[in-house]
Amino acid sequence: MGSAQSVQSLFKPFSFGDTILSNRIVMAPMTRQFSPGGTPGPDVAAYYRRRAENAVGLIITEGTVINHPDASNQSNVPHFFGADALDGWANVVTEVHNADGKIVPQIWHMGARGHVNDYSVSDIEVIIQAFSQAAFEAKRLGFDGIELHGAHGYLIDQFFWKETNQRTDRYGGDFVGRTRFATEVISACRLTVGPEFPIVLRFSQWKGTDYTAKLVKTPNELESFLAPLVDAGVDIFHCSTRRFWEPEFESSQLNLAGWTKKLTGKPTITVGSIGLDRDVTSFFTEGKGASLSRVDELIERLEHEEFDLVAVGRGLLADPAWASKLREGRIDDWIPFDPEAIKQLY
């Protein structure tokens, strides 16, 4: 384990806009399908409260579905529309805030059933409005911001990626042109929530169907890709990689979050096998668990201000006290992640 001072660097407050986080640890969004009929119940509120009580600075919820027929085909993924679902989320916010936590919903559309090329402009306008309505509801319910899911091959990312976007209208083109759908979603949300409500955008190079995929191949391309997203109103970039320690480009050791911060000046969240020594693919392909490691390297990068916030996924799934145990120097007490954790979420 690193020095006490190093550990403490993860527990320094962080401010963006009017929002003050007690520390730099973020709970990454993780789909659980524990909301029957799309409605999160008291068990979901208790699940998030436990993490807030145990020193998680910011909770990003599991993906929540916008009000569009194609947005999800999974009945137990929580909705972010409809009276029952929104009442459930209001209870989640209350529980997390009562534990002195901060929470933002990840709002998503899981992807076109066919192809983004099949959507007409009027279809796209309806989807943008659904994202905007979800942003409005998040602010109304008292959330501390929103995260738009633009990663891993979901709808916004389908527009980003050349393999899934061959449109020839204003929503297609080169890697900059393919940001237009995202910028219109972001702008619509910004118009709805006002200038001070934080908007986080999660993006990735890799896709669920192609771990080697690249939206951009050089720092200059990344800068051009990010610029319209910044102009549209993104406050924080959540930069999803499979292993946080891997450099994004050959020219430096910076990871994707490091490059994004350097090029935009915006705060970034890093994520990718944090606290674990095996990446996510081995769990799904081999059914193997992951042990604990690399925390020292993570802290060193944070102290060098490569990124601002650190998202933990499977570590917090397995152990709701992951962050408090780290703060107290009890990492030997961490509960390791293994496949059974998926069946025993608490």
Short mmCIF file of C-alpha atoms in Angstrom, two decimals, residues 101-325:
data_model
loop_
_atom_site.label_atom_id
_atom_site.label_comp_id
_atom_site.label_asym_id
_atom_site.label_seq_id
_atom_site.Cartn_x
_atom_site.Cartn_y
_atom_site.Cartn_z
CA GLY A 101 -23.64 11.21 -0.50
CA LYS A 102 -23.87 12.63 -4.01
CA ILE A 103 -25.55 10.79 -6.86
CA VAL A 104 -26.15 11.19 -10.59
CA PRO A 105 -28.20 8.90 -12.81
CA GLN A 106 -26.64 7.44 -15.90
CA ILE A 107 -29.24 7.92 -18.60
CA TRP A 108 -29.03 5.84 -21.72
CA HIS A 109 -30.51 4.44 -24.86
CA MET A 110 -29.08 0.96 -25.33
CA GLY A 111 -28.95 1.19 -29.11
CA ALA A 112 -30.81 0.96 -32.37
CA ARG A 113 -32.57 -2.36 -32.93
CA GLY A 114 -31.42 -2.27 -36.52
CA HIS A 115 -28.90 0.40 -37.44
CA VAL A 116 -28.53 4.11 -36.69
CA ASN A 117 -28.64 4.61 -40.46
CA ASP A 118 -32.29 3.52 -40.30
CA TYR A 119 -33.40 6.36 -38.05
CA SER A 120 -35.01 9.30 -39.81
CA VAL A 121 -34.25 12.83 -38.68
CA SER A 122 -37.67 12.94 -37.00
CA ASP A 123 -36.81 9.71 -35.12
CA ILE A 124 -33.60 11.30 -33.91
CA GLU A 125 -35.43 14.41 -32.75
CA VAL A 126 -37.79 12.26 -30.67
CA ILE A 127 -34.83 10.49 -29.03
CA ILE A 128 -33.09 13.78 -28.26
CA GLN A 129 -36.27 15.02 -26.60
CA ALA A 130 -36.42 11.84 -24.50
CA PHE A 131 -32.87 12.45 -23.26
CA SER A 132 -33.79 16.06 -22.48
CA GLN A 133 -36.88 14.97 -20.54
CA ALA A 134 -34.79 12.55 -18.48
CA ALA A 135 -32.36 15.36 -17.67
CA PHE A 136 -35.28 17.53 -16.57
CA GLU A 137 -36.58 14.78 -14.29
CA ALA A 138 -33.13 14.25 -12.78
CA LYS A 139 -32.90 17.88 -11.77
CA ARG A 140 -36.50 17.90 -10.53
CA LEU A 141 -35.87 14.87 -8.32
CA GLY A 142 -32.83 16.45 -6.71
CA PHE A 143 -30.01 14.49 -8.33
CA ASP A 144 -26.59 16.14 -8.32
CA GLY A 145 -26.13 16.00 -12.10
CA ILE A 146 -26.52 13.50 -14.93
CA GLU A 147 -24.28 11.16 -16.87
CA LEU A 148 -24.96 10.49 -20.54
CA HIS A 149 -23.81 7.04 -21.62
CA GLY A 150 -21.84 7.50 -24.82
CA ALA A 151 -19.62 4.42 -24.54
CA HIS A 152 -19.38 0.67 -25.21
CA GLY A 153 -21.52 0.54 -28.34
CA TYR A 154 -24.74 2.02 -26.91
CA LEU A 155 -26.72 4.49 -29.01
CA ILE A 156 -24.64 7.66 -28.67
CA ASP A 157 -21.54 5.58 -29.29
CA GLN A 158 -23.17 3.94 -32.32
CA PHE A 159 -23.31 7.40 -33.83
CA PHE A 160 -19.66 8.04 -32.85
CA TRP A 161 -18.23 4.88 -34.43
CA LYS A 162 -17.65 4.61 -38.17
CA GLU A 163 -18.53 0.90 -38.17
CA THR A 164 -22.08 1.61 -37.02
CA ASN A 165 -22.63 5.04 -38.58
CA GLN A 166 -22.50 5.31 -42.33
CA ARG A 167 -25.00 8.13 -42.53
CA THR A 168 -24.48 10.73 -45.24
CA ASP A 169 -26.59 13.48 -43.65
CA ARG A 170 -25.52 15.84 -40.87
CA TYR A 171 -25.33 12.98 -38.36
CA GLY A 172 -22.61 11.16 -40.30
CA GLY A 173 -19.27 11.90 -41.89
CA ASP A 174 -15.84 11.89 -40.30
CA PHE A 175 -15.15 11.38 -36.59
CA VAL A 176 -16.05 15.02 -35.93
CA GLY A 177 -19.23 14.87 -37.99
CA ARG A 178 -20.29 11.76 -36.14
CA THR A 179 -20.37 13.73 -32.87
CA ARG A 180 -23.39 15.74 -34.00
CA PHE A 181 -26.01 13.45 -32.47
CA ALA A 182 -24.18 13.58 -29.13
CA THR A 183 -23.78 17.34 -29.27
CA GLU A 184 -27.48 17.79 -29.93
CA VAL A 185 -28.33 15.50 -27.00
CA ILE A 186 -25.92 17.38 -24.73
CA SER A 187 -27.16 20.78 -25.88
CA ALA A 188 -30.79 19.80 -25.36
CA CYS A 189 -30.01 18.55 -21.86
CA ARG A 190 -28.04 21.70 -21.07
CA LEU A 191 -30.89 23.90 -22.23
CA THR A 192 -33.26 21.95 -19.98
CA VAL A 193 -31.18 21.88 -16.79
CA GLY A 194 -29.48 25.28 -17.02
CA PRO A 195 -25.80 26.27 -16.84
CA GLU A 196 -24.90 25.03 -13.36
CA PHE A 197 -26.26 21.47 -13.35
CA PRO A 198 -23.36 19.09 -14.03
CA ILE A 199 -23.37 16.98 -17.19
CA VAL A 200 -20.98 14.03 -17.35
CA LEU A 201 -20.32 12.18 -20.61
CA ARG A 202 -19.00 8.64 -20.56
CA PHE A 203 -17.17 7.61 -23.70
CA SER A 204 -14.82 4.84 -24.77
CA GLN A 205 -12.67 3.76 -27.65
CA TRP A 206 -13.51 0.05 -27.16
CA LYS A 207 -16.89 -1.46 -27.94
CA GLY A 208 -18.76 -4.40 -26.50
CA THR A 209 -18.36 -6.14 -29.85
CA ASP A 210 -14.77 -5.04 -30.52
CA TYR A 211 -12.26 -4.48 -27.72
CA THR A 212 -9.67 -3.14 -30.18
CA ALA A 213 -11.94 -0.48 -31.73
CA LYS A 214 -10.71 3.11 -31.98
CA LEU A 215 -12.81 6.21 -32.49
CA VAL A 216 -9.60 8.19 -32.94
CA LYS A 217 -5.99 7.16 -33.42
CA THR A 218 -3.94 10.21 -32.43
CA PRO A 219 -4.01 12.98 -29.81
CA ASN A 220 -4.86 15.51 -32.53
CA GLU A 221 -7.85 13.46 -33.60
CA LEU A 222 -8.95 13.10 -29.98
CA GLU A 223 -8.74 16.87 -29.52
CA SER A 224 -10.91 17.44 -32.60
CA PHE A 225 -13.39 14.80 -31.45
CA LEU A 226 -13.74 16.26 -27.95
CA ALA A 227 -14.00 19.95 -28.89
CA PRO A 228 -17.64 19.92 -30.07
CA LEU A 229 -18.64 17.91 -27.01
CA VAL A 230 -17.08 20.52 -24.74
CA ASP A 231 -18.78 23.30 -26.70
CA ALA A 232 -22.13 21.54 -26.31
CA GLY A 233 -21.86 21.60 -22.53
CA VAL A 234 -19.99 18.60 -21.08
CA ASP A 235 -18.58 19.40 -17.62
CA ILE A 236 -16.78 16.13 -16.89
CA PHE A 237 -15.59 13.31 -19.13
CA HIS A 238 -15.82 9.75 -17.83
CA CYS A 239 -13.17 7.97 -19.87
CA SER A 240 -13.82 4.24 -19.99
CA THR A 241 -10.87 1.94 -20.55
CA ARG A 242 -10.48 -1.73 -19.73
CA ARG A 243 -7.21 -1.17 -17.84
CA PHE A 244 -6.49 2.28 -16.41
CA TRP A 245 -2.72 1.76 -16.46
CA GLU A 246 -2.43 1.31 -20.23
CA PRO A 247 -1.27 4.34 -22.28
CA GLU A 248 -3.79 5.54 -24.84
CA PHE A 249 -1.24 6.60 -27.46
CA GLU A 250 2.36 5.60 -28.03
CA SER A 251 3.65 9.13 -27.49
CA SER A 252 3.18 9.14 -23.69
CA GLN A 253 2.12 7.13 -20.66
CA LEU A 254 -1.11 9.12 -20.26
CA ASN A 255 -4.27 7.05 -20.28
CA LEU A 256 -7.49 8.16 -22.00
CA ALA A 257 -8.59 10.24 -19.02
CA GLY A 258 -5.16 11.87 -18.88
CA TRP A 259 -5.20 12.83 -22.54
CA THR A 260 -8.79 14.06 -22.31
CA LYS A 261 -7.97 16.33 -19.38
CA LYS A 262 -4.82 17.61 -21.09
CA LEU A 263 -6.63 18.41 -24.34
CA THR A 264 -9.85 19.90 -22.97
CA GLY A 265 -8.96 21.28 -19.55
CA LYS A 266 -12.09 19.58 -18.23
CA PRO A 267 -12.11 17.29 -15.17
CA THR A 268 -11.95 13.61 -15.97
CA ILE A 269 -12.87 10.32 -14.33
CA THR A 270 -10.61 7.35 -14.94
CA VAL A 271 -11.91 3.79 -14.81
CA GLY A 272 -10.74 0.33 -15.76
CA SER A 273 -10.00 -2.65 -13.49
CA ILE A 274 -9.29 -0.39 -10.52
CA GLY A 275 -8.27 -2.47 -7.53
CA LEU A 276 -8.31 -5.57 -9.69
CA ASP A 277 -5.55 -7.33 -11.59
CA ARG A 278 -7.72 -8.90 -14.27
CA ASP A 279 -9.75 -6.97 -16.79
CA VAL A 280 -13.47 -7.39 -17.28
CA THR A 281 -13.20 -9.68 -20.29
CA SER A 282 -11.64 -12.52 -18.32
CA PHE A 283 -14.66 -12.59 -16.02
CA PHE A 284 -17.08 -12.99 -18.88
CA THR A 285 -14.96 -15.25 -21.10
CA GLU A 286 -13.32 -17.44 -18.48
CA GLY A 287 -15.70 -17.12 -15.53
CA LYS A 288 -12.80 -16.17 -13.30
CA GLY A 289 -12.71 -13.64 -10.53
CA ALA A 290 -10.27 -10.81 -9.96
CA SER A 291 -7.90 -10.19 -7.09
CA LEU A 292 -6.69 -6.89 -5.73
CA SER A 293 -3.77 -4.84 -7.01
CA ARG A 294 -2.42 -1.65 -8.64
CA VAL A 295 -3.88 0.75 -6.09
CA ASP A 296 -0.45 2.34 -5.59
CA GLU A 297 -0.07 3.15 -9.28
CA LEU A 298 -3.55 4.63 -9.36
CA ILE A 299 -2.78 6.95 -6.46
CA GLU A 300 0.51 8.04 -8.01
CA ARG A 301 -1.25 9.02 -11.23
CA LEU A 302 -3.91 10.91 -9.29
CA GLU A 303 -1.25 12.83 -7.35
CA HIS A 304 0.34 13.81 -10.66
CA GLU A 305 -3.09 15.19 -11.66
CA GLU A 306 -3.38 12.94 -14.71
CA PHE A 307 -7.10 12.77 -13.86
CA ASP A 308 -9.36 14.07 -11.10
CA LEU A 309 -11.69 11.26 -10.07
CA VAL A 310 -11.43 7.50 -9.88
CA ALA A 311 -14.35 5.20 -10.71
CA VAL A 312 -14.55 1.78 -9.06
CA GLY A 313 -16.94 -0.81 -10.43
CA ARG A 314 -16.60 -4.44 -9.49
CA GLY A 315 -14.70 -3.62 -6.29
CA LEU A 316 -17.72 -1.71 -4.99
CA LEU A 317 -20.10 -4.31 -6.33
CA ALA A 318 -18.42 -6.96 -4.22
CA ASP A 319 -17.77 -4.80 -1.16
CA PRO A 320 -19.93 -1.77 -0.29
CA ALA A 321 -17.23 -0.72 2.21
CA TRP A 322 -14.42 -0.79 -0.39
CA ALA A 323 -13.74 2.94 -0.05
CA SER A 324 -13.98 3.19 3.74
CA LYS A 325 -11.67 0.20 4.14
#
